[in-house]
Amino acid sequence: DTEVTQTPKHLVMGMTNKKSLKCEQHMGHRAMYWYKQKAKKPPELMFVYSYEKLSINESVPSRFSPECPNSSLLNLHLHALQPEDSALYLCASSHPAEGRTGYTFGSGTRLTVV
Amino acid sequence: QQPVQSPQAVILREGEDAVINCSSSKALYSVHWYRQKHGEAPVFLMILLKGGEQKGHEKISASFNEKKQQSSLYLTASQLSYSGTYFCGTANNTNAGKSTFGDGTTLTVKP
C-alpha cells in the first residue's frame, strides 16, 4: 500500500479547463514535491515544499499553480494547459533532508490534455 | 548535474545476474535507487550515504564508492518481477529538492 495517495488516477481535460490534482501523505514528512514524467524519461522536478513553504520552483509555467494547505496535503492547480503538458504527474514526500532518506512517490495522475 | 546510468537496457533470463551503474561528475552525499514498472510510480529501493557503504534488500544490493562518485546496483538470481526501469537519484547535500535522476536502465527478465 502506498502511503502517498494521489487523485485522480486519470484526468482528461480541455485546454480551457481548470482542474486540480491532489496529493495526501500520512508519513509525517515535511517535504513534498511535484514531478512531471514523460514516457521513457526520468521524473522532472517541478516544485518543492518544505515545511509548507514553497522552496523550489523549477521555472514552471504559471499555468501550473501549486498549493500546500497543510503538512499532509499538496495540490496542483491546472489552467489553460497545452497538449504537450500531457504526462504522468507524480507527488512525492520525504524527510526534509531528502538527501538522507530518498522519496516516497504516490501512484501518479495520468494527465491528457486535448 | 544529471548522473549517468549504464547500461541503458539489459535483457536477462530468470536466474541470471545484472549490474546497473550510476556515476556522477560531482561529489555526492548520497545515491538512491528506484524501480518503476510500466504505467506505475517509482518505488524506493534503497539509499546509500557517503562513507562507502553497501546495502542489501533480498537479492538486490548496492554499493557506493564516494571517491569514484559511483554507485552500482546488483540484482542476483533475477526474477520476472524485477523487470522495470531502474533510476538512480544523486544528491550532493541533504537539502530537499536537490536530487537529480539518471535517465534510467530498462531491465527485462524473460522466462
PDB file of N, CA, C and O in Angstrom, chain A residues 13-80:
ATOM      1  N   MET A  13      -8.479  16.624 -19.835  1.00  0.00           N
ATOM      2  CA  MET A  13      -9.009  17.975 -19.766  1.00  0.00           C
ATOM      3  C   MET A  13      -8.752  18.742 -21.052  1.00  0.00           C
ATOM      4  O   MET A  13      -7.768  18.481 -21.763  1.00  0.00           O
ATOM      5  N   GLY A  14      -9.662  19.664 -21.336  1.00  0.00           N
ATOM      6  CA  GLY A  14      -9.501  20.519 -22.489  1.00  0.00           C
ATOM      7  C   GLY A  14      -8.584  21.685 -22.160  1.00  0.00           C
ATOM      8  O   GLY A  14      -8.284  21.962 -20.993  1.00  0.00           O
ATOM      9  N   MET A  15      -8.129  22.347 -23.179  1.00  0.00           N
ATOM     10  CA  MET A  15      -7.163  23.417 -22.995  1.00  0.00           C
ATOM     11  C   MET A  15      -7.738  24.634 -22.278  1.00  0.00           C
ATOM     12  O   MET A  15      -6.983  25.472 -21.785  1.00  0.00           O
ATOM     13  N   THR A  16      -9.060  24.729 -22.187  1.00  0.00           N
ATOM     14  CA  THR A  16      -9.661  25.867 -21.481  1.00  0.00           C
ATOM     15  C   THR A  16     -10.145  25.500 -20.083  1.00  0.00           C
ATOM     16  O   THR A  16     -10.657  26.342 -19.353  1.00  0.00           O
ATOM     17  N   ASN A  17      -9.979  24.237 -19.715  1.00  0.00           N
ATOM     18  CA  ASN A  17     -10.484  23.780 -18.416  1.00  0.00           C
ATOM     19  C   ASN A  17      -9.589  24.219 -17.265  1.00  0.00           C
ATOM     20  O   ASN A  17      -8.406  24.545 -17.446  1.00  0.00           O
ATOM     21  N   LYS A  18     -10.181  24.177 -16.062  1.00  0.00           N
ATOM     22  CA  LYS A  18      -9.422  24.315 -14.817  1.00  0.00           C
ATOM     23  C   LYS A  18      -9.649  23.044 -14.011  1.00  0.00           C
ATOM     24  O   LYS A  18     -10.803  22.652 -13.791  1.00  0.00           O
ATOM     25  N   LYS A  19      -8.575  22.435 -13.584  1.00  0.00           N
ATOM     26  CA  LYS A  19      -8.679  21.217 -12.778  1.00  0.00           C
ATOM     27  C   LYS A  19      -7.599  21.254 -11.706  1.00  0.00           C
ATOM     28  O   LYS A  19      -6.660  22.063 -11.764  1.00  0.00           O
ATOM     29  N   SER A  20      -7.716  20.342 -10.740  1.00  0.00           N
ATOM     30  CA  SER A  20      -6.713  20.247  -9.683  1.00  0.00           C
ATOM     31  C   SER A  20      -6.319  18.800  -9.448  1.00  0.00           C
ATOM     32  O   SER A  20      -7.156  17.904  -9.485  1.00  0.00           O
ATOM     33  N   LEU A  21      -5.042  18.590  -9.193  1.00  0.00           N
ATOM     34  CA  LEU A  21      -4.527  17.305  -8.750  1.00  0.00           C
ATOM     35  C   LEU A  21      -4.301  17.384  -7.245  1.00  0.00           C
ATOM     36  O   LEU A  21      -3.866  18.420  -6.739  1.00  0.00           O
ATOM     37  N   LYS A  22      -4.602  16.262  -6.582  1.00  0.00           N
ATOM     38  CA  LYS A  22      -4.478  16.260  -5.122  1.00  0.00           C
ATOM     39  C   LYS A  22      -3.536  15.160  -4.662  1.00  0.00           C
ATOM     40  O   LYS A  22      -3.450  14.089  -5.267  1.00  0.00           O
ATOM     41  N   CYS A  23      -2.851  15.442  -3.575  1.00  0.00           N
ATOM     42  CA  CYS A  23      -1.897  14.510  -3.002  1.00  0.00           C
ATOM     43  C   CYS A  23      -1.998  14.590  -1.487  1.00  0.00           C
ATOM     44  O   CYS A  23      -2.075  15.683  -0.924  1.00  0.00           O
ATOM     45  N   GLU A  24      -1.983  13.420  -0.855  1.00  0.00           N
ATOM     46  CA  GLU A  24      -2.048  13.374   0.607  1.00  0.00           C
ATOM     47  C   GLU A  24      -1.061  12.337   1.115  1.00  0.00           C
ATOM     48  O   GLU A  24      -0.958  11.243   0.567  1.00  0.00           O
ATOM     49  N   GLN A  25      -0.330  12.700   2.155  1.00  0.00           N
ATOM     50  CA  GLN A  25       0.602  11.752   2.755  1.00  0.00           C
ATOM     51  C   GLN A  25       0.404  11.725   4.264  1.00  0.00           C
ATOM     52  O   GLN A  25       0.095  12.741   4.872  1.00  0.00           O
ATOM     53  N   HIS A  26       0.567  10.526   4.818  1.00  0.00           N
ATOM     54  CA  HIS A  26       0.413  10.343   6.260  1.00  0.00           C
ATOM     55  C   HIS A  26       1.681   9.739   6.838  1.00  0.00           C
ATOM     56  O   HIS A  26       1.626   8.889   7.726  1.00  0.00           O
ATOM     57  N   MET A  27       2.810  10.180   6.325  1.00  0.00           N
ATOM     58  CA  MET A  27       4.088   9.646   6.784  1.00  0.00           C
ATOM     59  C   MET A  27       4.793  10.613   7.723  1.00  0.00           C
ATOM     60  O   MET A  27       5.897  10.325   8.169  1.00  0.00           O
ATOM     61  N   GLY A  28       4.195  11.776   7.968  1.00  0.00           N
ATOM     62  CA  GLY A  28       4.845  12.770   8.819  1.00  0.00           C
ATOM     63  C   GLY A  28       5.981  13.488   8.131  1.00  0.00           C
ATOM     64  O   GLY A  28       6.788  14.153   8.779  1.00  0.00           O
ATOM     65  N   HIS A  29       6.039  13.347   6.807  1.00  0.00           N
ATOM     66  CA  HIS A  29       7.098  14.026   6.067  1.00  0.00           C
ATOM     67  C   HIS A  29       6.811  15.517   5.971  1.00  0.00           C
ATOM     68  O   HIS A  29       5.668  15.940   5.817  1.00  0.00           O
ATOM     69  N   ARG A  30       7.870  16.324   6.012  1.00  0.00           N
ATOM     70  CA  ARG A  30       7.677  17.771   5.948  1.00  0.00           C
ATOM     71  C   ARG A  30       8.180  18.362   4.643  1.00  0.00           C
ATOM     72  O   ARG A  30       8.278  19.580   4.499  1.00  0.00           O
ATOM     73  N   ALA A  31       8.551  17.519   3.700  1.00  0.00           N
ATOM     74  CA  ALA A  31       8.893  17.983   2.351  1.00  0.00           C
ATOM     75  C   ALA A  31       7.991  17.239   1.363  1.00  0.00           C
ATOM     76  O   ALA A  31       7.820  16.022   1.462  1.00  0.00           O
ATOM     77  N   MET A  32       7.418  17.996   0.436  1.00  0.00           N
ATOM     78  CA  MET A  32       6.547  17.408  -0.575  1.00  0.00           C
ATOM     79  C   MET A  32       6.895  17.992  -1.929  1.00  0.00           C
ATOM     80  O   MET A  32       7.334  19.147  -2.036  1.00  0.00           O
ATOM     81  N   TYR A  33       6.680  17.186  -2.963  1.00  0.00           N
ATOM     82  CA  TYR A  33       7.197  17.516  -4.292  1.00  0.00           C
ATOM     83  C   TYR A  33       6.154  17.221  -5.374  1.00  0.00           C
ATOM     84  O   TYR A  33       5.350  16.301  -5.249  1.00  0.00           O
ATOM     85  N   TRP A  34       6.224  17.990  -6.440  1.00  0.00           N
ATOM     86  CA  TRP A  34       5.548  17.639  -7.682  1.00  0.00           C
ATOM     87  C   TRP A  34       6.597  17.382  -8.744  1.00  0.00           C
ATOM     88  O   TRP A  34       7.511  18.185  -8.933  1.00  0.00           O
ATOM     89  N   TYR A  35       6.424  16.228  -9.410  1.00  0.00           N
ATOM     90  CA  TYR A  35       7.267  15.858 -10.532  1.00  0.00           C
ATOM     91  C   TYR A  35       6.393  15.632 -11.751  1.00  0.00           C
ATOM     92  O   TYR A  35       5.251  15.195 -11.655  1.00  0.00           O
ATOM     93  N   LYS A  36       6.984  15.868 -12.914  1.00  0.00           N
ATOM     94  CA  LYS A  36       6.338  15.560 -14.192  1.00  0.00           C
ATOM     95  C   LYS A  36       7.198  14.511 -14.876  1.00  0.00           C
ATOM     96  O   LYS A  36       8.430  14.618 -14.894  1.00  0.00           O
ATOM     97  N   GLN A  37       6.558  13.480 -15.431  1.00  0.00           N
ATOM     98  CA  GLN A  37       7.318  12.440 -16.102  1.00  0.00           C
ATOM     99  C   GLN A  37       6.712  12.127 -17.462  1.00  0.00           C
ATOM    100  O   GLN A  37       5.545  11.744 -17.565  1.00  0.00           O
ATOM    101  N   LYS A  38       7.524  12.265 -18.478  1.00  0.00           N
ATOM    102  CA  LYS A  38       7.153  11.874 -19.833  1.00  0.00           C
ATOM    103  C   LYS A  38       7.615  10.429 -20.056  1.00  0.00           C
ATOM    104  O   LYS A  38       8.511   9.927 -19.367  1.00  0.00           O
ATOM    105  N   ALA A  39       7.012   9.797 -21.053  1.00  0.00           N
ATOM    106  CA  ALA A  39       7.323   8.393 -21.331  1.00  0.00           C
ATOM    107  C   ALA A  39       8.817   8.201 -21.586  1.00  0.00           C
ATOM    108  O   ALA A  39       9.455   8.982 -22.295  1.00  0.00           O
ATOM    109  N   LYS A  40       9.360   7.164 -20.946  1.00  0.00           N
ATOM    110  CA  LYS A  40      10.752   6.755 -21.122  1.00  0.00           C
ATOM    111  C   LYS A  40      11.753   7.815 -20.661  1.00  0.00           C
ATOM    112  O   LYS A  40      12.908   7.822 -21.098  1.00  0.00           O
ATOM    113  N   LYS A  41      11.310   8.712 -19.800  1.00  0.00           N
ATOM    114  CA  LYS A  41      12.186   9.747 -19.241  1.00  0.00           C
ATOM    115  C   LYS A  41      12.166   9.671 -17.722  1.00  0.00           C
ATOM    116  O   LYS A  41      11.224   9.152 -17.147  1.00  0.00           O
ATOM    117  N   PRO A  42      13.190  10.218 -17.059  1.00  0.00           N
ATOM    118  CA  PRO A  42      13.148  10.254 -15.585  1.00  0.00           C
ATOM    119  C   PRO A  42      12.167  11.317 -15.102  1.00  0.00           C
ATOM    120  O   PRO A  42      11.813  12.230 -15.867  1.00  0.00           O
ATOM    121  N   PRO A  43      11.746  11.232 -13.851  1.00  0.00           N
ATOM    122  CA  PRO A  43      10.902  12.295 -13.297  1.00  0.00           C
ATOM    123  C   PRO A  43      11.653  13.630 -13.327  1.00  0.00           C
ATOM    124  O   PRO A  43      12.850  13.694 -13.058  1.00  0.00           O
ATOM    125  N   GLU A  44      10.895  14.678 -13.623  1.00  0.00           N
ATOM    126  CA  GLU A  44      11.455  16.019 -13.746  1.00  0.00           C
ATOM    127  C   GLU A  44      10.840  16.891 -12.652  1.00  0.00           C
ATOM    128  O   GLU A  44       9.619  17.056 -12.582  1.00  0.00           O
ATOM    129  N   LEU A  45      11.674  17.447 -11.813  1.00  0.00           N
ATOM    130  CA  LEU A  45      11.183  18.225 -10.671  1.00  0.00           C
ATOM    131  C   LEU A  45      10.456  19.493 -11.130  1.00  0.00           C
ATOM    132  O   LEU A  45      10.937  20.213 -12.007  1.00  0.00           O
ATOM    133  N   MET A  46       9.303  19.747 -10.497  1.00  0.00           N
ATOM    134  CA  MET A  46       8.551  20.981 -10.777  1.00  0.00           C
ATOM    135  C   MET A  46       8.608  21.913  -9.560  1.00  0.00           C
ATOM    136  O   MET A  46       9.043  23.042  -9.658  1.00  0.00           O
ATOM    137  N   PHE A  47       8.134  21.416  -8.415  1.00  0.00           N
ATOM    138  CA  PHE A  47       8.023  22.244  -7.216  1.00  0.00           C
ATOM    139  C   PHE A  47       8.436  21.433  -5.989  1.00  0.00           C
ATOM    140  O   PHE A  47       8.236  20.227  -5.942  1.00  0.00           O
ATOM    141  N   VAL A  48       8.965  22.169  -4.998  1.00  0.00           N
ATOM    142  CA  VAL A  48       9.273  21.582  -3.698  1.00  0.00           C
ATOM    143  C   VAL A  48       8.662  22.452  -2.616  1.00  0.00           C
ATOM    144  O   VAL A  48       8.834  23.674  -2.633  1.00  0.00           O
ATOM    145  N   TYR A  49       7.964  21.821  -1.684  1.00  0.00           N
ATOM    146  CA  TYR A  49       7.501  22.480  -0.477  1.00  0.00           C
ATOM    147  C   TYR A  49       8.257  21.875   0.698  1.00  0.00           C
ATOM    148  O   TYR A  49       8.317  20.658   0.851  1.00  0.00           O
ATOM    149  N   SER A  50       8.801  22.763   1.519  1.00  0.00           N
ATOM    150  CA  SER A  50       9.488  22.322   2.722  1.00  0.00           C
ATOM    151  C   SER A  50       8.847  23.047   3.900  1.00  0.00           C
ATOM    152  O   SER A  50       8.799  24.284   3.909  1.00  0.00           O
ATOM    153  N   TYR A  51       8.332  22.297   4.850  1.00  0.00           N
ATOM    154  CA  TYR A  51       7.596  22.871   5.979  1.00  0.00           C
ATOM    155  C   TYR A  51       6.492  23.802   5.490  1.00  0.00           C
ATOM    156  O   TYR A  51       6.334  24.932   5.975  1.00  0.00           O
ATOM    157  N   GLU A  52       5.750  23.332   4.491  1.00  0.00           N
ATOM    158  CA  GLU A  52       4.582  24.000   3.928  1.00  0.00           C
ATOM    159  C   GLU A  52       4.898  25.298   3.187  1.00  0.00           C
ATOM    160  O   GLU A  52       3.976  26.035   2.812  1.00  0.00           O
ATOM    161  N   LYS A  53       6.167  25.564   2.944  1.00  0.00           N
ATOM    162  CA  LYS A  53       6.534  26.768   2.193  1.00  0.00           C
ATOM    163  C   LYS A  53       7.183  26.356   0.888  1.00  0.00           C
ATOM    164  O   LYS A  53       8.010  25.431   0.863  1.00  0.00           O
ATOM    165  N   LEU A  54       6.833  27.070  -0.169  1.00  0.00           N
ATOM    166  CA  LEU A  54       7.420  26.776  -1.466  1.00  0.00           C
ATOM    167  C   LEU A  54       8.905  27.130  -1.422  1.00  0.00           C
ATOM    168  O   LEU A  54       9.263  28.288  -1.195  1.00  0.00           O
ATOM    169  N   SER A  55       9.749  26.132  -1.639  1.00  0.00           N
ATOM    170  CA  SER A  55      11.187  26.386  -1.567  1.00  0.00           C
ATOM    171  C   SER A  55      11.853  26.310  -2.931  1.00  0.00           C
ATOM    172  O   SER A  55      12.901  26.912  -3.141  1.00  0.00           O
ATOM    173  N   ILE A  56      11.266  25.577  -3.848  1.00  0.00           N
ATOM    174  CA  ILE A  56      11.841  25.462  -5.186  1.00  0.00           C
ATOM    175  C   ILE A  56      10.709  25.480  -6.221  1.00  0.00           C
ATOM    176  O   ILE A  56       9.714  24.773  -6.082  1.00  0.00           O
ATOM    177  N   ASN A  57      10.875  26.333  -7.229  1.00  0.00           N
ATOM    178  CA  ASN A  57      10.025  26.352  -8.413  1.00  0.00           C
ATOM    179  C   ASN A  57      10.985  26.273  -9.587  1.00  0.00           C
ATOM    180  O   ASN A  57      11.740  27.207  -9.823  1.00  0.00           O
ATOM    181  N   GLU A  58      10.953  25.147 -10.293  1.00  0.00           N
ATOM    182  CA  GLU A  58      11.909  24.936 -11.365  1.00  0.00           C
ATOM    183  C   GLU A  58      11.457  25.617 -12.658  1.00  0.00           C
ATOM    184  O   GLU A  58      11.307  24.980 -13.704  1.00  0.00           O
ATOM    185  N   SER A  59      11.190  26.926 -12.556  1.00  0.00           N
ATOM    186  CA  SER A  59      10.801  27.722 -13.735  1.00  0.00           C
ATOM    187  C   SER A  59       9.613  27.097 -14.457  1.00  0.00           C
ATOM    188  O   SER A  59       9.592  27.021 -15.690  1.00  0.00           O
ATOM    189  N   VAL A  60       8.637  26.670 -13.672  1.00  0.00           N
ATOM    190  CA  VAL A  60       7.451  26.038 -14.234  1.00  0.00           C
ATOM    191  C   VAL A  60       6.488  27.125 -14.740  1.00  0.00           C
ATOM    192  O   VAL A  60       6.294  28.139 -14.057  1.00  0.00           O
ATOM    193  N   PRO A  61       5.875  26.940 -15.909  1.00  0.00           N
ATOM    194  CA  PRO A  61       4.913  27.932 -16.417  1.00  0.00           C
ATOM    195  C   PRO A  61       3.788  28.198 -15.431  1.00  0.00           C
ATOM    196  O   PRO A  61       3.362  27.290 -14.680  1.00  0.00           O
ATOM    197  N   SER A  62       3.267  29.409 -15.445  1.00  0.00           N
ATOM    198  CA  SER A  62       2.259  29.824 -14.464  1.00  0.00           C
ATOM    199  C   SER A  62       0.923  29.110 -14.637  1.00  0.00           C
ATOM    200  O   SER A  62       0.058  29.222 -13.757  1.00  0.00           O
ATOM    201  N   ARG A  63       0.750  28.367 -15.709  1.00  0.00           N
ATOM    202  CA  ARG A  63      -0.478  27.582 -15.855  1.00  0.00           C
ATOM    203  C   ARG A  63      -0.522  26.415 -14.861  1.00  0.00           C
ATOM    204  O   ARG A  63      -1.557  25.778 -14.710  1.00  0.00           O
ATOM    205  N   PHE A  64       0.601  26.168 -14.218  1.00  0.00           N
ATOM    206  CA  PHE A  64       0.669  25.205 -13.110  1.00  0.00           C
ATOM    207  C   PHE A  64       0.830  26.007 -11.821  1.00  0.00           C
ATOM    208  O   PHE A  64       1.792  26.787 -11.681  1.00  0.00           O
ATOM    209  N   SER A  65      -0.066  25.795 -10.860  1.00  0.00           N
ATOM    210  CA  SER A  65      -0.021  26.554  -9.625  1.00  0.00           C
ATOM    211  C   SER A  65      -0.096  25.604  -8.438  1.00  0.00           C
ATOM    212  O   SER A  65      -1.125  24.964  -8.214  1.00  0.00           O
ATOM    213  N   PRO A  66       0.980  25.492  -7.647  1.00  0.00           N
ATOM    214  CA  PRO A  66       0.954  24.570  -6.517  1.00  0.00           C
ATOM    215  C   PRO A  66       0.362  25.232  -5.280  1.00  0.00           C
ATOM    216  O   PRO A  66       0.334  26.457  -5.149  1.00  0.00           O
ATOM    217  N   GLU A  67      -0.079  24.372  -4.379  1.00  0.00           N
ATOM    218  CA  GLU A  67      -0.620  24.852  -3.106  1.00  0.00           C
ATOM    219  C   GLU A  67      -0.381  23.783  -2.059  1.00  0.00           C
ATOM    220  O   GLU A  67      -0.565  22.591  -2.330  1.00  0.00           O
ATOM    221  N   CYS A  68       0.019  24.199  -0.866  1.00  0.00           N
ATOM    222  CA  CYS A  68       0.229  23.257   0.235  1.00  0.00           C
ATOM    223  C   CYS A  68      -0.597  23.730   1.428  1.00  0.00           C
ATOM    224  O   CYS A  68      -0.102  24.513   2.243  1.00  0.00           O
ATOM    225  N   PRO A  69      -1.846  23.285   1.545  1.00  0.00           N
ATOM    226  CA  PRO A  69      -2.732  23.782   2.607  1.00  0.00           C
ATOM    227  C   PRO A  69      -2.275  23.406   4.023  1.00  0.00           C
ATOM    228  O   PRO A  69      -2.509  24.159   4.962  1.00  0.00           O
ATOM    229  N   ASN A  70      -1.658  22.230   4.162  1.00  0.00           N
ATOM    230  CA  ASN A  70      -1.108  21.824   5.463  1.00  0.00           C
ATOM    231  C   ASN A  70      -0.021  20.782   5.225  1.00  0.00           C
ATOM    232  O   ASN A  70       0.291  20.449   4.079  1.00  0.00           O
ATOM    233  N   SER A  71       0.525  20.260   6.299  1.00  0.00           N
ATOM    234  CA  SER A  71       1.695  19.394   6.167  1.00  0.00           C
ATOM    235  C   SER A  71       1.391  18.056   5.504  1.00  0.00           C
ATOM    236  O   SER A  71       2.311  17.344   5.118  1.00  0.00           O
ATOM    237  N   SER A  72       0.110  17.711   5.347  1.00  0.00           N
ATOM    238  CA  SER A  72      -0.246  16.426   4.757  1.00  0.00           C
ATOM    239  C   SER A  72      -0.752  16.534   3.323  1.00  0.00           C
ATOM    240  O   SER A  72      -0.846  15.529   2.632  1.00  0.00           O
ATOM    241  N   LEU A  73      -1.105  17.738   2.904  1.00  0.00           N
ATOM    242  CA  LEU A  73      -1.774  17.911   1.619  1.00  0.00           C
ATOM    243  C   LEU A  73      -0.967  18.751   0.652  1.00  0.00           C
ATOM    244  O   LEU A  73      -0.315  19.727   1.044  1.00  0.00           O
ATOM    245  N   LEU A  74      -1.054  18.378  -0.609  1.00  0.00           N
ATOM    246  CA  LEU A  74      -0.398  19.131  -1.674  1.00  0.00           C
ATOM    247  C   LEU A  74      -1.324  19.102  -2.882  1.00  0.00           C
ATOM    248  O   LEU A  74      -1.823  18.047  -3.262  1.00  0.00           O
ATOM    249  N   ASN A  75      -1.559  20.266  -3.450  1.00  0.00           N
ATOM    250  CA  ASN A  75      -2.407  20.366  -4.632  1.00  0.00           C
ATOM    251  C   ASN A  75      -1.619  20.950  -5.792  1.00  0.00           C
ATOM    252  O   ASN A  75      -0.646  21.687  -5.591  1.00  0.00           O
ATOM    253  N   LEU A  76      -2.063  20.634  -6.986  1.00  0.00           N
ATOM    254  CA  LEU A  76      -1.509  21.266  -8.181  1.00  0.00           C
ATOM    255  C   LEU A  76      -2.683  21.712  -9.031  1.00  0.00           C
ATOM    256  O   LEU A  76      -3.450  20.898  -9.547  1.00  0.00           O
ATOM    257  N   HIS A  77      -2.851  23.038  -9.143  1.00  0.00           N
ATOM    258  CA  HIS A  77      -3.956  23.609  -9.896  1.00  0.00           C
ATOM    259  C   HIS A  77      -3.517  23.828 -11.340  1.00  0.00           C
ATOM    260  O   HIS A  77      -2.424  24.354 -11.593  1.00  0.00           O
ATOM    261  N   LEU A  78      -4.392  23.408 -12.246  1.00  0.00           N
ATOM    262  CA  LEU A  78      -4.062  23.423 -13.671  1.00  0.00           C
ATOM    263  C   LEU A  78      -5.040  24.326 -14.420  1.00  0.00           C
ATOM    264  O   LEU A  78      -6.254  24.256 -14.192  1.00  0.00           O
ATOM    265  N   HIS A  79      -4.510  25.155 -15.278  1.00  0.00           N
ATOM    266  CA  HIS A  79      -5.382  26.071 -16.031  1.00  0.00           C
ATOM    267  C   HIS A  79      -4.748  26.379 -17.379  1.00  0.00           C
ATOM    268  O   HIS A  79      -3.562  26.707 -17.441  1.00  0.00           O
ATOM    269  N   ALA A  80      -5.553  26.269 -18.424  1.00  0.00           N
ATOM    270  CA  ALA A  80      -5.104  26.621 -19.780  1.00  0.00           C
ATOM    271  C   ALA A  80      -3.867  25.820 -20.181  1.00  0.00           C
ATOM    272  O   ALA A  80      -2.880  26.393 -20.671  1.00  0.00           O
TER     273      ALA A  80
END
